[in-house]
CSV table of C-alpha atoms in Angstrom, one decimal:
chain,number,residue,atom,x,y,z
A,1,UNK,CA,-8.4,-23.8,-43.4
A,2,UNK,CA,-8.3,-21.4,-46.1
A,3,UNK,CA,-5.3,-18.9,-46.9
A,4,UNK,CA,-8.1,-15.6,-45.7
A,5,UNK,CA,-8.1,-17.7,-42.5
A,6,UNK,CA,-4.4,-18.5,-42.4
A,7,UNK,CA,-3.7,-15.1,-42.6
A,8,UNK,CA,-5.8,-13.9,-39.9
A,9,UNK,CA,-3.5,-16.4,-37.9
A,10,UNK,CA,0.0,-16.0,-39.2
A,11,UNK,CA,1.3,-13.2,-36.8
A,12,UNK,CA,-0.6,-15.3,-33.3
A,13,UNK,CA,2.0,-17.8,-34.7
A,14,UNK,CA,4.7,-15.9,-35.5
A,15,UNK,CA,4.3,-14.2,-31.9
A,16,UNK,CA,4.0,-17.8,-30.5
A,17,UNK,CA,0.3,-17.1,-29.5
A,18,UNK,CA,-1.0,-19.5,-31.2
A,19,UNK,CA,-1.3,-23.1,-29.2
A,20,UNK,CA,-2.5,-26.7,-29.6
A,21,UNK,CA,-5.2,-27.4,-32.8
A,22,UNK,CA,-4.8,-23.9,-34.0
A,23,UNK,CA,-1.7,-23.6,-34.1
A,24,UNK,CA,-1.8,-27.4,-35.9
A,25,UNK,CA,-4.0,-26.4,-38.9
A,26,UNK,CA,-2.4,-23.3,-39.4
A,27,UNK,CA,1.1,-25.1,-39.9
A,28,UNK,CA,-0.1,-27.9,-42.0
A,29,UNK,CA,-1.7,-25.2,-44.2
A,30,UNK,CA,1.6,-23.8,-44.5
A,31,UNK,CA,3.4,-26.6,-45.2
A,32,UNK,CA,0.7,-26.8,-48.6
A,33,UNK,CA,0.5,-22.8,-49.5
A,34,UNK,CA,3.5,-21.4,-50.4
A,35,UNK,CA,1.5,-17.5,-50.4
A,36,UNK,CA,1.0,-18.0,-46.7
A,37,UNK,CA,4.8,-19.5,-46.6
A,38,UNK,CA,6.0,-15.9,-48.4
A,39,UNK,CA,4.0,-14.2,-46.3
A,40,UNK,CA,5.1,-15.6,-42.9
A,41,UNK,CA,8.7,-15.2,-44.1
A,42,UNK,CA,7.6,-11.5,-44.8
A,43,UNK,CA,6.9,-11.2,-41.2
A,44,UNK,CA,9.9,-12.8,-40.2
A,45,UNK,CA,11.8,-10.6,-42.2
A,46,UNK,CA,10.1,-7.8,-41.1
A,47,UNK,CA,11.0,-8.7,-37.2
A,48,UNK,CA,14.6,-8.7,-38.0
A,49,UNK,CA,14.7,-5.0,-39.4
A,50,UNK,CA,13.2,-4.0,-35.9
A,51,UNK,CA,14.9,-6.2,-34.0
A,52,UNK,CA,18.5,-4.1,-35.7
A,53,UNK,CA,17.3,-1.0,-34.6
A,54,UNK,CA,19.1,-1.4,-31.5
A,55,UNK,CA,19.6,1.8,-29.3
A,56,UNK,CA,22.4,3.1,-27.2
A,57,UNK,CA,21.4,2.8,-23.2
A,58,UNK,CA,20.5,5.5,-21.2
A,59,UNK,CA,23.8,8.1,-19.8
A,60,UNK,CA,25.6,6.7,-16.9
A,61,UNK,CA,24.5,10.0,-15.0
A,62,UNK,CA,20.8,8.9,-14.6
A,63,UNK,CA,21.5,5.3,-13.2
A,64,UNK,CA,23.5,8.0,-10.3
A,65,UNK,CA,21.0,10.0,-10.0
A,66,UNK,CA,18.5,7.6,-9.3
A,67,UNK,CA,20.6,5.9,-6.8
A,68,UNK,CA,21.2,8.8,-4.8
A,69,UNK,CA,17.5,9.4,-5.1
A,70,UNK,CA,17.0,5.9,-3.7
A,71,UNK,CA,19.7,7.0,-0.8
A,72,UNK,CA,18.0,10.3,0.0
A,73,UNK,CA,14.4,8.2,-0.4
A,74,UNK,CA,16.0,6.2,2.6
A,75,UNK,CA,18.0,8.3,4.6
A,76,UNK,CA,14.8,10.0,6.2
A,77,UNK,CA,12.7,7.1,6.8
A,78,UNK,CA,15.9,4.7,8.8
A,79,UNK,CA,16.7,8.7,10.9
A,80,UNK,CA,13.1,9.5,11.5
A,81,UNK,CA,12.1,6.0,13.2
A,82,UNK,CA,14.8,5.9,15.1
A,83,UNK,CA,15.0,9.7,16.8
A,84,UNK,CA,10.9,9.5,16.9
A,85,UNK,CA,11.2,6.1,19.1
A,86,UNK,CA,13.8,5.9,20.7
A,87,UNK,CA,15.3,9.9,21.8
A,88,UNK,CA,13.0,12.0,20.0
A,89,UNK,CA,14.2,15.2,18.4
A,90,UNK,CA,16.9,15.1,20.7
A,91,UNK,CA,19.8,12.7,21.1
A,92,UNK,CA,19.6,11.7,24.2
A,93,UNK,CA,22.5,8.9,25.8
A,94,UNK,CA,20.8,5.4,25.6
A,95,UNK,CA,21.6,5.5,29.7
A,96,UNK,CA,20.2,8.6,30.7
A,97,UNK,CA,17.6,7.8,28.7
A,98,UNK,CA,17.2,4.0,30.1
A,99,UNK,CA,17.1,5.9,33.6
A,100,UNK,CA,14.3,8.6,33.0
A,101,UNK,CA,12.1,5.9,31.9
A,102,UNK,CA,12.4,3.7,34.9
A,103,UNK,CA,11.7,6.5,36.9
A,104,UNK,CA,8.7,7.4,35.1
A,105,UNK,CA,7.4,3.7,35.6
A,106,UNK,CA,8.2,4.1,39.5
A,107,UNK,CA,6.7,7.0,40.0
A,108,UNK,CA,3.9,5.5,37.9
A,109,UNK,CA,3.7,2.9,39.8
A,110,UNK,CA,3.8,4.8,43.3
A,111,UNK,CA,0.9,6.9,41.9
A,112,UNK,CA,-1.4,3.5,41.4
A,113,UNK,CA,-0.7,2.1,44.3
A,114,UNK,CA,-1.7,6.0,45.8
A,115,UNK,CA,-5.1,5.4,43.6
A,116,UNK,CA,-5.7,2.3,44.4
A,117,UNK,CA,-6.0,3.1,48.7
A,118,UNK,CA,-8.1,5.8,47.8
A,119,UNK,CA,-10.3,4.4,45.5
A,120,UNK,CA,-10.7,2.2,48.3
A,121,UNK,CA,-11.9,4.2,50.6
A,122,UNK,CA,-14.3,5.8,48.9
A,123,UNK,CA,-15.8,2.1,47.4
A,124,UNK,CA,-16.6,1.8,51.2
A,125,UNK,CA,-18.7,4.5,51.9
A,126,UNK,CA,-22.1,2.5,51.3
A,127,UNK,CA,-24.9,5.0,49.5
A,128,UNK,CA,-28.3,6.1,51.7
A,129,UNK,CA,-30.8,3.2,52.6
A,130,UNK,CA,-34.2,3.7,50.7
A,131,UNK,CA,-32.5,7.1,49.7
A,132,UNK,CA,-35.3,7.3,47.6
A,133,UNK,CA,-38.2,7.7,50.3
A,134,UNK,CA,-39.8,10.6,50.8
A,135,UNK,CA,-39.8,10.0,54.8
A,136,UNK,CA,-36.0,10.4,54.7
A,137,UNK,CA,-35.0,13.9,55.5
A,138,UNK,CA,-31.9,15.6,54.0
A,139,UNK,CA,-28.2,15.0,55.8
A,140,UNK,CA,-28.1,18.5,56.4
A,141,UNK,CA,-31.1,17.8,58.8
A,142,UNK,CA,-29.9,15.1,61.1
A,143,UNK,CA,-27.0,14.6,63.3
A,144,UNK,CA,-23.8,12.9,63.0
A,145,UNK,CA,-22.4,10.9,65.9
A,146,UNK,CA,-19.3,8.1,65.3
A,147,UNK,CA,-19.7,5.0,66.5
A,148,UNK,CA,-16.7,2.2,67.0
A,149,UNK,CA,-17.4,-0.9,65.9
A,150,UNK,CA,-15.4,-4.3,65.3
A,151,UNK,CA,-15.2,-5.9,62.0
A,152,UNK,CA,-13.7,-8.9,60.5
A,153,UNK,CA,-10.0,-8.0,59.6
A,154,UNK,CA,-9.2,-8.6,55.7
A,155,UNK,CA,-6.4,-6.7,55.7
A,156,UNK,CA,-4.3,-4.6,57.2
A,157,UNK,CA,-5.9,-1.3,56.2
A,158,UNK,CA,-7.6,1.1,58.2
A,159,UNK,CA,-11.2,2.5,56.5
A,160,UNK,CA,-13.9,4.3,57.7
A,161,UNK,CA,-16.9,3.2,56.9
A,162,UNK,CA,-20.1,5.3,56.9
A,163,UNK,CA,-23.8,3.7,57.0
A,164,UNK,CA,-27.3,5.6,57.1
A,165,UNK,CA,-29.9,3.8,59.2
A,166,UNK,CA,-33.5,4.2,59.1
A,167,UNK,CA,-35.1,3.7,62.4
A,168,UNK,CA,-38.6,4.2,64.0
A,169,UNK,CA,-38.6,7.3,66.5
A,170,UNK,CA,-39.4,5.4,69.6
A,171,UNK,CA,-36.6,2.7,68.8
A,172,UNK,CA,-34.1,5.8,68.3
A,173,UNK,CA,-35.3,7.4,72.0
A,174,UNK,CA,-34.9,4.1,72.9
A,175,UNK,CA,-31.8,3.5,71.9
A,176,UNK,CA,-30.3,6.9,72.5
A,177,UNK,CA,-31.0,6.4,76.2
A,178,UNK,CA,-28.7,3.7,76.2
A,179,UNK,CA,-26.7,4.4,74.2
A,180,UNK,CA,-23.0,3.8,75.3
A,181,UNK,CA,-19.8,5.7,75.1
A,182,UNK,CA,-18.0,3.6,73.0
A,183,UNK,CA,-20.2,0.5,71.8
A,184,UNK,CA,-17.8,-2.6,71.1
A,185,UNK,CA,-19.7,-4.1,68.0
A,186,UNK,CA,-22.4,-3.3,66.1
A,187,UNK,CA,-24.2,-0.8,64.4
A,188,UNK,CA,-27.3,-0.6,66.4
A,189,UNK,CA,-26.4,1.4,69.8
A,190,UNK,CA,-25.2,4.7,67.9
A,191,UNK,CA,-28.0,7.2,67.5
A,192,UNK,CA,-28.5,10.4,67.3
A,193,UNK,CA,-30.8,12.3,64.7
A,194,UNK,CA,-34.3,11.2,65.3
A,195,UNK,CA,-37.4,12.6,63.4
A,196,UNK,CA,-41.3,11.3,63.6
A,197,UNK,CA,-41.1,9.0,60.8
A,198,UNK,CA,-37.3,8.3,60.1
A,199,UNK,CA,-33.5,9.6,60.4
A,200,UNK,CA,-30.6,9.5,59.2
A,201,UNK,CA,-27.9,8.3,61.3
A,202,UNK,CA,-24.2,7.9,60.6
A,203,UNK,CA,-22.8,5.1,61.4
A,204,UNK,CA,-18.6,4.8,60.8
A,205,UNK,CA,-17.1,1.7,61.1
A,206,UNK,CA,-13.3,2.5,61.6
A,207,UNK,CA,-11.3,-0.6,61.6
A,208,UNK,CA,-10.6,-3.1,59.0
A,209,UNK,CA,-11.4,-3.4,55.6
A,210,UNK,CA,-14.9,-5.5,55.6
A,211,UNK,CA,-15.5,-8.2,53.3
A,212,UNK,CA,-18.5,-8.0,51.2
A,213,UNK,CA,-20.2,-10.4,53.7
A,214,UNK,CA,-19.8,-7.7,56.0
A,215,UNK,CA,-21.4,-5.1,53.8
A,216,UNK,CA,-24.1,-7.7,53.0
A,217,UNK,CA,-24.9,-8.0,57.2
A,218,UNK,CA,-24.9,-3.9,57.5
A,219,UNK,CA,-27.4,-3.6,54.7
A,220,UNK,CA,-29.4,-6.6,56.2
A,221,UNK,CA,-29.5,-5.2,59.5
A,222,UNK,CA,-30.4,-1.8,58.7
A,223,UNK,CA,-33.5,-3.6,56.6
A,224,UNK,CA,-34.3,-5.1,59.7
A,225,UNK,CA,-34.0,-2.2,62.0
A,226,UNK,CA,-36.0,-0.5,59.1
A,227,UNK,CA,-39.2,-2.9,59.6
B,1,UNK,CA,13.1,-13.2,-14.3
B,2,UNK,CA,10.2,-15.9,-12.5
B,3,UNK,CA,7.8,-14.2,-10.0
B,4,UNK,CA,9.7,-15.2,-7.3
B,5,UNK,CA,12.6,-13.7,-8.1
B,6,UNK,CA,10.9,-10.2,-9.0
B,7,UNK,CA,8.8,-10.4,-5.4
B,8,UNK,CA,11.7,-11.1,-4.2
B,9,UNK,CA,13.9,-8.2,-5.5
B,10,UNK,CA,10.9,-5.4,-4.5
B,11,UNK,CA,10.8,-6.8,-1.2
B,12,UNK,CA,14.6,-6.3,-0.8
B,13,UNK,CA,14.3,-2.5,-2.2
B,14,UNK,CA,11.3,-2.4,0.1
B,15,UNK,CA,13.5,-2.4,2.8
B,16,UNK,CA,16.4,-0.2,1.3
B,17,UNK,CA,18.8,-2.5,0.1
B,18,UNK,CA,21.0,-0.4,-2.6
B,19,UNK,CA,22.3,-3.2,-4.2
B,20,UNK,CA,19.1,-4.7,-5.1
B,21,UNK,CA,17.8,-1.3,-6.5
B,22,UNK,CA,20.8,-1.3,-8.2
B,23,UNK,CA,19.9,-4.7,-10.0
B,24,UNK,CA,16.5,-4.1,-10.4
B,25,UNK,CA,17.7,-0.7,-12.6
B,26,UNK,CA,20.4,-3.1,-14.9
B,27,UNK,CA,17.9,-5.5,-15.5
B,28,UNK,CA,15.3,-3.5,-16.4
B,29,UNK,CA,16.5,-0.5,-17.7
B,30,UNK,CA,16.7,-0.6,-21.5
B,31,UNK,CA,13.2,-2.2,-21.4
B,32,UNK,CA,12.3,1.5,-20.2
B,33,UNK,CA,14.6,4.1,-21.8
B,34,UNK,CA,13.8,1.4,-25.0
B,35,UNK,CA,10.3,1.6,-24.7
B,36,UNK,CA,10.4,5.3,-24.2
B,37,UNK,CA,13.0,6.1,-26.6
B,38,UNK,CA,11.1,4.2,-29.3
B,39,UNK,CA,7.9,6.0,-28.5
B,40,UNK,CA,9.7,9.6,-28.5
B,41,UNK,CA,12.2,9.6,-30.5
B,42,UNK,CA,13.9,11.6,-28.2
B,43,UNK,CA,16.7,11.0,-25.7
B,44,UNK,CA,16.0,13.8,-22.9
B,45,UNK,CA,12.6,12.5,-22.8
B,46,UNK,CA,13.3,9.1,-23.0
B,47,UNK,CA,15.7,9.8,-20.0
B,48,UNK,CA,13.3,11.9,-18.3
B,49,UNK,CA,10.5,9.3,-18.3
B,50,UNK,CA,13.0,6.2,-17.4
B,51,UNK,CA,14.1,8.4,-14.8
B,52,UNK,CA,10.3,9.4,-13.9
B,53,UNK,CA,9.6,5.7,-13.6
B,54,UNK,CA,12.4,4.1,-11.2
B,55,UNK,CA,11.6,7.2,-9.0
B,56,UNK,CA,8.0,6.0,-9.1
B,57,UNK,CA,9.3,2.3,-8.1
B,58,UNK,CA,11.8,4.1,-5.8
B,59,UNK,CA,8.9,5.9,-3.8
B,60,UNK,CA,6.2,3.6,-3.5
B,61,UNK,CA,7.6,0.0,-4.0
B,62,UNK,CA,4.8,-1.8,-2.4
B,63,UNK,CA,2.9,-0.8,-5.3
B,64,UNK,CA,3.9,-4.0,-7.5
B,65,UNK,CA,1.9,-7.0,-7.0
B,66,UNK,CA,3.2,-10.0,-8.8
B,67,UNK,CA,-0.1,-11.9,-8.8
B,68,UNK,CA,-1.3,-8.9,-11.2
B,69,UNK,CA,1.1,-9.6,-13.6
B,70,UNK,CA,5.2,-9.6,-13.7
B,71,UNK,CA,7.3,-6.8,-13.2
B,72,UNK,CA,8.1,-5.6,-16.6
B,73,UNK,CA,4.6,-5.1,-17.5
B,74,UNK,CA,4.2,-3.1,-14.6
B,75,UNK,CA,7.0,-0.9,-15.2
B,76,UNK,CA,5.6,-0.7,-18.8
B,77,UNK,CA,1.9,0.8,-17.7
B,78,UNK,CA,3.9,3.5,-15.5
B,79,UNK,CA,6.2,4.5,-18.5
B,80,UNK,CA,2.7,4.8,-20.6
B,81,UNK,CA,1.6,6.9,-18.3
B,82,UNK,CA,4.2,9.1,-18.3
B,83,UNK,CA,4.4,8.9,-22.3
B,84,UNK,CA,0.7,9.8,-22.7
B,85,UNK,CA,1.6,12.4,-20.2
B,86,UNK,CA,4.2,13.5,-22.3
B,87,UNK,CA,2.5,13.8,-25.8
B,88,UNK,CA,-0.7,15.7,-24.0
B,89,UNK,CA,1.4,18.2,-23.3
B,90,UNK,CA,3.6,17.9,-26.8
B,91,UNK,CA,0.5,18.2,-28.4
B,92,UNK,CA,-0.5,21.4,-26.3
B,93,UNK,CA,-4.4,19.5,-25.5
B,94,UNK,CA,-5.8,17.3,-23.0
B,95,UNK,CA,-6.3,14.4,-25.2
B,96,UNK,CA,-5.7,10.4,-24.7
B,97,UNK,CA,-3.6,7.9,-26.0
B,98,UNK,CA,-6.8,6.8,-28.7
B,99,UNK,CA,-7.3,10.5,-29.9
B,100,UNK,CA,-3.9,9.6,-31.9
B,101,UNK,CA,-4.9,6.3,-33.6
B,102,UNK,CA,-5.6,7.7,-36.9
B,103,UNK,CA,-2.3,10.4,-37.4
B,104,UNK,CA,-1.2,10.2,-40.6
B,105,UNK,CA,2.4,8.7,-41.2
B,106,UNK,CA,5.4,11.8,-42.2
B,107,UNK,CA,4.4,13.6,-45.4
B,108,UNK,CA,8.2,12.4,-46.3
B,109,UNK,CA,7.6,9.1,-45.7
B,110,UNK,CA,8.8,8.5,-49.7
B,111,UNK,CA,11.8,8.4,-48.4
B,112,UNK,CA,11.9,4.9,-46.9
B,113,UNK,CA,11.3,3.7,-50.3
B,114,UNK,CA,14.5,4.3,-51.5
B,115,UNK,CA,16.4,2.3,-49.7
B,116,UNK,CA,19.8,2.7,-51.6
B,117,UNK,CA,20.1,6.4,-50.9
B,118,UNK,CA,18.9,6.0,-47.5
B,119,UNK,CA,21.2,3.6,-46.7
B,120,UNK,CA,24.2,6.0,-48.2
B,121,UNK,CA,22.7,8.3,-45.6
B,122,UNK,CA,21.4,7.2,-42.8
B,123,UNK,CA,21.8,3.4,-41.0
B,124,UNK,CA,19.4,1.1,-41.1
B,125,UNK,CA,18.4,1.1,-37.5
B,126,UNK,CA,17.3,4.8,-37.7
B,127,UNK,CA,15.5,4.2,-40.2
B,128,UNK,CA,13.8,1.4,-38.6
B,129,UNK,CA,13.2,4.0,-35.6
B,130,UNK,CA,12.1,6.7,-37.6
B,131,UNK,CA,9.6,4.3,-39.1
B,132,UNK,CA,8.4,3.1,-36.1
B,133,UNK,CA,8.1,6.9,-34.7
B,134,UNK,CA,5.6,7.6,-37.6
B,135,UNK,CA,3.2,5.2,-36.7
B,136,UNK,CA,0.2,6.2,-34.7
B,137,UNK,CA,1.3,6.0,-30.6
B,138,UNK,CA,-1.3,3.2,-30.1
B,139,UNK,CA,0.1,0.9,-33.4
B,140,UNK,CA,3.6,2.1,-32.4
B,141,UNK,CA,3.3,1.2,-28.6
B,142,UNK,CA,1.6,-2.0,-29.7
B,143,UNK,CA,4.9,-3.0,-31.6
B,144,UNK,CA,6.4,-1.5,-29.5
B,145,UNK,CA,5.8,-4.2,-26.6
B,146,UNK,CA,5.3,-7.0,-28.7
B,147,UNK,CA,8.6,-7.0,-30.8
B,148,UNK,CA,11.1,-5.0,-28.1
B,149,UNK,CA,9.6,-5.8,-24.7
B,150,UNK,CA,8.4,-9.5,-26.2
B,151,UNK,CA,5.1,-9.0,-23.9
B,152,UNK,CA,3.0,-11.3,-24.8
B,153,UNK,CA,-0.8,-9.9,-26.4
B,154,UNK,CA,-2.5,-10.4,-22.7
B,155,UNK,CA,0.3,-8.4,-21.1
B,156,UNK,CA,-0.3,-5.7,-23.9
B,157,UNK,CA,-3.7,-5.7,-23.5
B,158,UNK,CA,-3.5,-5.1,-19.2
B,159,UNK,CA,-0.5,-2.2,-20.0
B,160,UNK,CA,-2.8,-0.3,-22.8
B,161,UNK,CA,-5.7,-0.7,-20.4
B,162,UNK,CA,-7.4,-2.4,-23.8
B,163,UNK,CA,-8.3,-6.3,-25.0
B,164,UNK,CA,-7.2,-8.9,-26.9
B,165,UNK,CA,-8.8,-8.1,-30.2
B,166,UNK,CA,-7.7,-4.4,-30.2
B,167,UNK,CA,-4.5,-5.6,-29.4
B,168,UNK,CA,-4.1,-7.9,-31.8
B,169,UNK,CA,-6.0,-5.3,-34.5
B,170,UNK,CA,-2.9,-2.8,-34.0
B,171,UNK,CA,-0.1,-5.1,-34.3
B,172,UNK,CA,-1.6,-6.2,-37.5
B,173,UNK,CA,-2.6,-2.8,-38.8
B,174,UNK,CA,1.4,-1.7,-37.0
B,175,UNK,CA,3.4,-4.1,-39.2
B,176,UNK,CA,1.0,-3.3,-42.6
B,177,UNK,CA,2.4,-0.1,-42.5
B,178,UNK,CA,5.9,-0.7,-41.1
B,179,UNK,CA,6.0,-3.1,-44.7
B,180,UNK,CA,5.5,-0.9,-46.9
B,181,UNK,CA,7.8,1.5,-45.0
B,182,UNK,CA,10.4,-0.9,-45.2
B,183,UNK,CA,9.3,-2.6,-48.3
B,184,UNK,CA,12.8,-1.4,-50.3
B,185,UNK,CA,15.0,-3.1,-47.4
B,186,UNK,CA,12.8,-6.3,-47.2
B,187,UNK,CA,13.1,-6.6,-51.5
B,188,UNK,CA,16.3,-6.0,-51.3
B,189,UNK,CA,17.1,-8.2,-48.8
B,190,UNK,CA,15.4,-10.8,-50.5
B,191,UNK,CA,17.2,-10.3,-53.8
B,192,UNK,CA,20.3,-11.1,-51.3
B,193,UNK,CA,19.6,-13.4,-50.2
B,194,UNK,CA,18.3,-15.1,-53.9
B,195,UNK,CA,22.3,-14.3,-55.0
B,196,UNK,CA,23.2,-16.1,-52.0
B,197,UNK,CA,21.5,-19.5,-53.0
């Protein structure tokens, strides 16, 4: 290595950038060339002027100024989560406030329980049978006799149950005729609307919740009654 | 400092601890007001823009990322930021840190080569300031960080947003003309030490 290259080289080494073969050649150069010597003592020399222009640290006011900026930079955040979570704006006791909440979860509970007995009911009202079909007059049309009937008991819960069933007419005269009081089971014996292809008649079930095998019998039997 | 410690030390002010804040600003504070005061030549401002910075740190914390590099370099780039800031509006136009690469040095800059009456006048370490104040911002920040915040030339290059070569093109073309600022101290140092041996 030449002393154009050296030079090139000298501060990297000075700075302690220079590593492994580099850093090698350039000091065995040096140890040869005293110009390249002179000139890294230059630079040496040159550091430790710069390295006495020491300054005086900042006042002692700013270092308290910036810690009360980190205090007020707190202060908000800590208040803020806990009035926002916990009481709001307002400071409310931590029993009071304890107290309001589990009456908001009783009455929210009270309200789904509420829900849940209507909602139900109204799953049990089965949609019209071939609703679709032109033969079917409107339920404004027909009319509406309730019929007892005994289902399986599920639970303790007392539904009404309403199912539209499609009969021919002479089956419905028939049926009408004989058609007791009070029928003890079935859907069959309670007729009352009767047209010349179809009607609509309402059956309600009130007694226990069915099952879904229940349902699955009604919908059979009115497809039966329908052929 | 290691990375761990400096993670360790944002993640404490993260949370609000005072004292570590309070650390964090003794450690690292005369890197800044140096840096700053070395680049302004001016106290107030040098106090404004270490004060600028910590409030940066203060406000958004999470903002340091010690994989990107450690925590002085970061507190570096923000204090540039607030420097080139600074000399924008010093210099009364929107321009950037390389529109002052070429200013000339003082017209007065004779001076420095008398060293005897300087040294009757003035010490030695403002001279050394006001020599490093008349170098162009992007040579004088480049010394700047190498000799006072001993960054090495990668950690230059990420805070000046430049690369190696540039970096290591204004250190060079930094200490030329800090030498033949200081060239009266440096012979006359020499001739010391000659009457020494």
């Amino acid at each position: 290595m030449n002393c154009a290259e050296t030079k090139k080289h000298i501060e990297a080494l000075a700075d302690g950038e220079l590593t492994g073969k580099a850093k090698a050649t350039v000091e065995n150069h040096l140890q040869i060339c005293s110009a390249c010597r002179t000139a890294k003592e230059d630079l040496i020399l040159l550091s430790g002027f710069l390295e006495q222009s020491e300054i005086a640290p900042p006042s002692a006011a700013l270092e308290k100024h910036l810690l009360n900026s980190f205090r007020q930079c707190q202060k908000p955040k800590n208040s803020r989560t806990r009035r926002h979570i916990f009481f709001g704006a307002l400071a409310i006791p931590k029993p009071i406030f304890a107290a309001f909440l589990l009456l908001t979860a009783a009455m929210v509970w009270a309200a789904f329980q509420i829900g849940k007995i209507n909602s139900s009911v109204v799953s049990m009202t089965a949609p019209p049978i071939a609703a679709t079909e032109n033969q079917i007059r409107t339920p404004a049309e027909t009319e509406t006799r309730i019929v007892h009937v005994e289902v399986p008991v599920v639970k303790e819960k007392i539904v009404t149950r309403t199912v539209y069933v499609r009969e021919p007419a002479q089956n419905i005269q028939r049926a009408k005729a004989k058609t007791p009081d009070s029928p003890k089971s079935g859907i069959l014996p309670s007729y009352n609307s009767v047209a010349e292809n179809g009607y609509f008649t309402d059956v309600n079930l009130r007694g226990f919740e069915p099952t879904a095998e229940m349902n699955a019998k009604i919908i059979k039997e009115v497809k039966e009654n329908e052929k | 400092l290691n990375k761990q410690i400096e993670a360790n030390l944002i993640e404490r002010i993260i949370k609000g601890d005072e004292d570590a804040f309070s650390d964090f600003y003794r450690i690292y504070r005369d890197r800044v007001y140096g840096f700053a005061y070395r680049m302004t030549i001016d106290r107030a401002v040098a106090e404004d823009i270490t004060h600028e910075v910590f409030i940066s740190v203060i406000e958004e914390p999470g903002r340091f990322e010690s994989e990107r590099g450690s925590l002085l370099t970061f507190l570096c780039a923000i204090a540039r930021n607030k420097m080139m800031n600074y000399l924008r509006l010093k210099h009364n136009s929107d321009v950037g840190f390389d529109d002052f690469e070429n200013f000339d040095a003082p017209e007065d800059s004779s001076q420095y080569n008398s060293p005897l009456k300087i040294l009757l006048n003035r010490e030695l370490a403002e001279q050394v300031h006001i020599c490093i104040a008349s170098l162009p911002p992007l040579q004088r920040e480049a010394i700047i960080l190498r000799q006072f915040q001993e960054l090495s030339y990668e950690e230059i290059a990420r805070v000046t947003e430049t690369d190696l070569s540039a970096v290591k093109a204004r250190l060079h073309r930094a200490r030329q003309n800090l030498a033949i600022q200081l060239a009266g101290y440096v012979k006359l140092q020499k001739e010391k030490d000659y009457e020494l041996c």
